[in-house]
């Protein structure tokens, strides 16, 4: 199964991000459906389902955030994947260390190691071929989340979907 750890914004925040995007952020790429808005903490890639329990046990022992709020007030563009994104302008040392811990939990069950620097971001468009213009109005959007979610990335008839497999909310654990 293809897995990643991420933060799942509140539904209302997803809607607000989508309406800001519709209003001012244009690009020639594919818009990410609002239901798929997320912030990736650690991408594990393919993990054998038999390792899921061990993975969750490792994460149970980490210090995880209960609820949290970020402010998305920065726009970024990565030309090679053609990704337009928004993220927090302020440094996020707590998220960075959390991302490192979750990445190591993944490595313990065979996931490969992430070499790229962690950049907290929420993807708005993929597959852009032309650098998008700067949005007419800069973002200043809340991103509120509850705990950490382990997602399975599934490709279906209607495109990609992220299914929560497990969630650690307010320190507690629930198997989805
Ligand atoms: P698609 O691959 O069809 O464009 P996607 O990128 O949304 O869709 P996944 O490739 O399963 O779906 O990725 C899930 C999440 O993990 C996304 O946030 C993606 O940006 C991130 N991700 C995917 N591959 C990597 C990677 N090699 N390193 C870091 N993050 C990755
Ligand atoms: Mg991908």
Tab-separated table of C-alpha atoms and ligand atoms in Angstrom:
chain	number	residue	atom	x	y	z
A	1	UNK	CA	0.000	0.000	0.000
A	2	UNK	CA	1.140	3.509	-0.818
A	3	UNK	CA	1.317	5.467	2.432
A	4	UNK	CA	2.100	8.893	3.739
A	5	UNK	CA	1.669	10.787	6.996
A	6	UNK	CA	-0.068	14.120	6.758
A	7	UNK	CA	-2.196	16.794	8.320
A	8	UNK	CA	-5.825	16.902	7.291
A	9	UNK	CA	-7.290	20.416	7.451
A	10	UNK	CA	-10.789	21.023	8.809
A	11	UNK	CA	-13.478	20.807	6.131
A	12	UNK	CA	-14.299	24.502	6.466
A	13	UNK	CA	-10.663	25.432	5.926
A	14	UNK	CA	-10.572	23.279	2.788
A	15	UNK	CA	-13.558	25.217	1.473
A	16	UNK	CA	-11.949	28.568	2.274
A	17	UNK	CA	-8.726	27.547	0.514
A	18	UNK	CA	-10.721	26.417	-2.505
A	19	UNK	CA	-12.670	29.660	-2.730
A	20	UNK	CA	-9.514	31.746	-2.402
A	21	UNK	CA	-7.989	29.627	-5.183
A	22	UNK	CA	-11.034	30.059	-7.403
A	23	UNK	CA	-10.976	33.772	-6.867
A	24	UNK	CA	-7.312	34.599	-7.424
A	25	UNK	CA	-5.012	31.645	-8.101
A	26	UNK	CA	-5.005	30.560	-11.709
A	27	UNK	CA	-2.651	28.060	-13.310
A	28	UNK	CA	-2.576	25.849	-16.393
A	29	UNK	CA	-2.277	22.670	-14.305
A	30	UNK	CA	-4.848	20.305	-12.776
A	31	UNK	CA	-6.571	21.743	-9.715
A	32	UNK	CA	-6.373	19.436	-6.701
A	33	UNK	CA	-9.939	18.600	-5.541
A	34	UNK	CA	-10.609	20.326	-2.197
A	35	UNK	CA	-11.288	16.941	-0.567
A	36	UNK	CA	-7.655	16.064	-1.321
A	37	UNK	CA	-6.143	19.165	0.289
A	38	UNK	CA	-3.553	18.036	2.824
A	39	UNK	CA	-0.090	18.775	4.140
A	40	UNK	CA	2.356	15.901	3.761
A	41	UNK	CA	4.610	15.302	6.754
A	42	UNK	CA	6.364	12.180	5.520
A	43	UNK	CA	5.890	10.251	2.298
A	44	UNK	CA	6.621	6.550	2.800
A	45	UNK	CA	5.675	5.114	-0.568
A	46	UNK	CA	4.961	1.406	-0.882
A	47	UNK	CA	4.761	-0.382	2.473
A	48	UNK	CA	3.689	-3.984	2.967
A	49	UNK	CA	0.318	-4.100	4.704
A	50	UNK	CA	1.757	-6.603	7.188
A	51	UNK	CA	3.968	-3.810	8.538
A	52	UNK	CA	1.074	-1.503	9.290
A	53	UNK	CA	0.693	-2.583	12.891
A	54	UNK	CA	4.387	-2.174	13.667
A	55	UNK	CA	4.313	1.234	12.015
A	56	UNK	CA	1.359	2.361	14.135
A	57	UNK	CA	3.001	1.006	17.294
A	58	UNK	CA	6.078	3.113	16.610
A	59	UNK	CA	3.998	6.231	16.069
A	60	UNK	CA	2.053	5.560	19.292
A	61	UNK	CA	5.286	6.238	21.176
A	62	UNK	CA	5.938	9.626	19.558
A	63	UNK	CA	4.967	12.972	21.022
A	64	UNK	CA	2.273	14.097	18.603
A	65	UNK	CA	0.328	17.344	18.357
A	66	UNK	CA	-3.297	17.358	19.503
A	67	UNK	CA	-4.899	20.187	17.608
A	68	UNK	CA	-2.976	22.846	15.806
A	69	UNK	CA	-3.337	25.805	13.522
A	70	UNK	CA	-1.089	27.070	10.780
A	71	UNK	CA	-1.430	30.212	8.737
A	72	UNK	CA	-0.989	29.692	5.002
A	73	UNK	CA	0.403	32.977	3.798
A	74	UNK	CA	3.078	32.073	1.290
A	75	UNK	CA	2.820	30.939	-2.321
A	76	UNK	CA	5.385	28.664	-3.904
A	77	UNK	CA	5.978	27.070	-7.287
A	78	UNK	CA	8.173	24.059	-8.081
A	79	UNK	CA	8.790	24.054	-11.815
A	80	UNK	CA	9.940	20.471	-12.204
A	81	UNK	CA	6.821	18.756	-10.942
A	82	UNK	CA	4.860	21.860	-11.966
A	83	UNK	CA	3.299	22.320	-8.532
A	84	UNK	CA	1.712	25.515	-7.289
A	85	UNK	CA	1.330	25.466	-3.516
A	86	UNK	CA	0.645	27.541	-0.443
A	87	UNK	CA	2.263	27.153	2.941
A	88	UNK	CA	3.244	28.925	6.128
A	89	UNK	CA	5.805	31.698	5.708
A	90	UNK	CA	6.919	31.313	9.319
A	91	UNK	CA	9.458	28.579	10.111
A	92	UNK	CA	7.834	25.441	11.561
A	93	UNK	CA	10.472	23.724	13.707
A	94	UNK	CA	7.893	21.561	15.508
A	95	UNK	CA	6.464	20.271	12.227
A	96	UNK	CA	9.920	19.688	10.863
A	97	UNK	CA	10.908	17.561	13.811
A	98	UNK	CA	7.593	15.702	13.644
A	99	UNK	CA	8.187	15.053	9.945
A	100	UNK	CA	11.622	13.651	10.794
A	101	UNK	CA	10.202	11.359	13.479
A	102	UNK	CA	7.480	10.054	11.156
A	103	UNK	CA	9.961	9.522	8.352
A	104	UNK	CA	12.135	7.450	10.672
A	105	UNK	CA	9.089	5.442	11.772
A	106	UNK	CA	8.570	4.698	8.084
A	107	UNK	CA	12.175	3.692	7.551
A	108	UNK	CA	11.846	1.199	10.392
A	109	UNK	CA	9.316	-0.672	8.247
A	110	UNK	CA	11.263	-0.397	5.035
A	111	UNK	CA	10.266	2.970	3.587
A	112	UNK	CA	13.066	4.780	1.882
A	113	UNK	CA	14.669	7.798	3.379
A	114	UNK	CA	13.617	11.293	2.255
A	115	UNK	CA	16.633	13.271	1.152
A	116	UNK	CA	14.827	16.483	0.348
A	117	UNK	CA	14.425	19.206	2.916
A	118	UNK	CA	10.973	19.311	4.512
A	119	UNK	CA	8.907	22.198	3.162
A	120	UNK	CA	5.408	22.373	4.630
A	121	UNK	CA	3.070	22.932	1.702
A	122	UNK	CA	-0.446	22.335	0.451
A	123	UNK	CA	-0.649	21.631	-3.276
A	124	UNK	CA	-3.223	23.626	-5.240
A	125	UNK	CA	-2.360	22.667	-8.838
A	126	UNK	CA	-0.264	19.874	-10.328
A	127	UNK	CA	1.204	19.469	-13.752
A	128	UNK	CA	1.625	23.154	-14.528
A	129	UNK	CA	3.739	23.705	-17.611
A	130	UNK	CA	3.946	27.463	-17.375
A	131	UNK	CA	4.913	29.252	-14.149
A	132	UNK	CA	1.592	30.560	-12.802
A	133	UNK	CA	1.186	34.291	-12.255
A	134	UNK	CA	1.413	35.524	-8.684
A	135	UNK	CA	-2.092	35.433	-7.180
A	136	UNK	CA	-3.776	38.846	-7.322
A	137	UNK	CA	-4.365	38.708	-3.584
A	138	UNK	CA	-1.838	37.005	-1.279
A	139	UNK	CA	-3.192	34.107	0.790
A	140	UNK	CA	-3.837	34.510	4.475
A	141	UNK	CA	-5.699	31.325	5.266
A	142	UNK	CA	-6.113	29.282	8.428
A	143	UNK	CA	-5.175	25.605	8.340
A	144	UNK	CA	-6.567	23.934	11.444
A	145	UNK	CA	-5.963	20.266	12.058
A	146	UNK	CA	-6.534	17.606	14.641
A	147	UNK	CA	-3.640	15.256	15.164
A	148	UNK	CA	-1.752	13.297	12.566
A	149	UNK	CA	-3.252	11.052	9.898
A	150	UNK	CA	-1.746	8.078	8.103
A	151	UNK	CA	-3.164	8.115	4.574
A	152	UNK	CA	-3.258	5.460	1.927
A	153	UNK	CA	-3.012	6.954	-1.548
A	154	UNK	CA	-5.317	5.071	-3.894
A	155	UNK	CA	-5.816	5.483	-7.573
A	156	UNK	CA	-9.430	4.922	-8.566
A	157	UNK	CA	-11.604	5.557	-11.576
A	158	UNK	CA	-12.143	9.152	-10.498
A	159	UNK	CA	-8.484	9.839	-9.909
A	160	UNK	CA	-6.384	9.758	-6.798
A	161	UNK	CA	-7.948	9.488	-3.320
A	162	UNK	CA	-6.370	9.613	0.092
A	163	UNK	CA	-7.970	7.200	2.554
A	164	UNK	CA	-7.224	7.677	6.255
A	165	UNK	CA	-5.872	4.361	7.519
A	166	UNK	CA	-5.086	5.515	11.045
A	167	UNK	CA	-5.253	8.759	12.988
A	168	UNK	CA	-3.697	10.012	16.180
A	169	UNK	CA	-6.004	12.681	17.497
A	170	UNK	CA	-5.212	14.579	20.644
A	171	UNK	CA	-2.611	11.983	21.420
A	172	UNK	CA	-5.155	9.132	21.166
A	173	UNK	CA	-5.035	6.539	18.455
A	174	UNK	CA	-7.844	5.244	16.276
A	175	UNK	CA	-7.684	2.580	13.615
A	176	UNK	CA	-9.860	3.644	10.695
B	1	LIG	P1	-0.225	11.842	-8.407
B	1	LIG	O1	1.033	11.111	-8.044
B	1	LIG	O2	-1.198	11.029	-9.141
B	1	LIG	O3	0.027	13.180	-9.027
B	1	LIG	P2	-0.324	12.557	-5.660
B	1	LIG	O4	1.074	13.029	-5.858
B	1	LIG	O5	-1.278	13.445	-4.980
B	1	LIG	O6	-0.977	12.158	-7.022
B	1	LIG	P3	0.935	10.442	-4.281
B	1	LIG	O7	2.011	10.383	-5.328
B	1	LIG	O8	0.436	9.149	-3.733
B	1	LIG	O9	-0.322	11.206	-4.836
B	1	LIG	O10	1.472	11.348	-3.116
B	1	LIG	C1	0.832	11.510	-1.869
B	1	LIG	C2	1.461	12.694	-1.164
B	1	LIG	O11	2.858	12.441	-0.958
B	1	LIG	C3	1.416	14.003	-1.942
B	1	LIG	O12	1.364	15.077	-1.037
B	1	LIG	C4	2.728	14.029	-2.681
B	1	LIG	O13	3.145	15.334	-2.976
B	1	LIG	C5	3.644	13.387	-1.665
B	1	LIG	N1	4.724	12.690	-2.354
B	1	LIG	C6	4.598	11.813	-3.375
B	1	LIG	N2	5.782	11.320	-3.769
B	1	LIG	C7	6.707	11.898	-2.965
B	1	LIG	C8	8.129	11.805	-2.861
B	1	LIG	N3	8.846	11.022	-3.653
B	1	LIG	N4	8.735	12.545	-1.920
B	1	LIG	C9	8.018	13.362	-1.108
B	1	LIG	N5	6.687	13.486	-1.149
B	1	LIG	C10	6.030	12.780	-2.073
B	2	LIG	MG1	2.644	11.879	-6.758
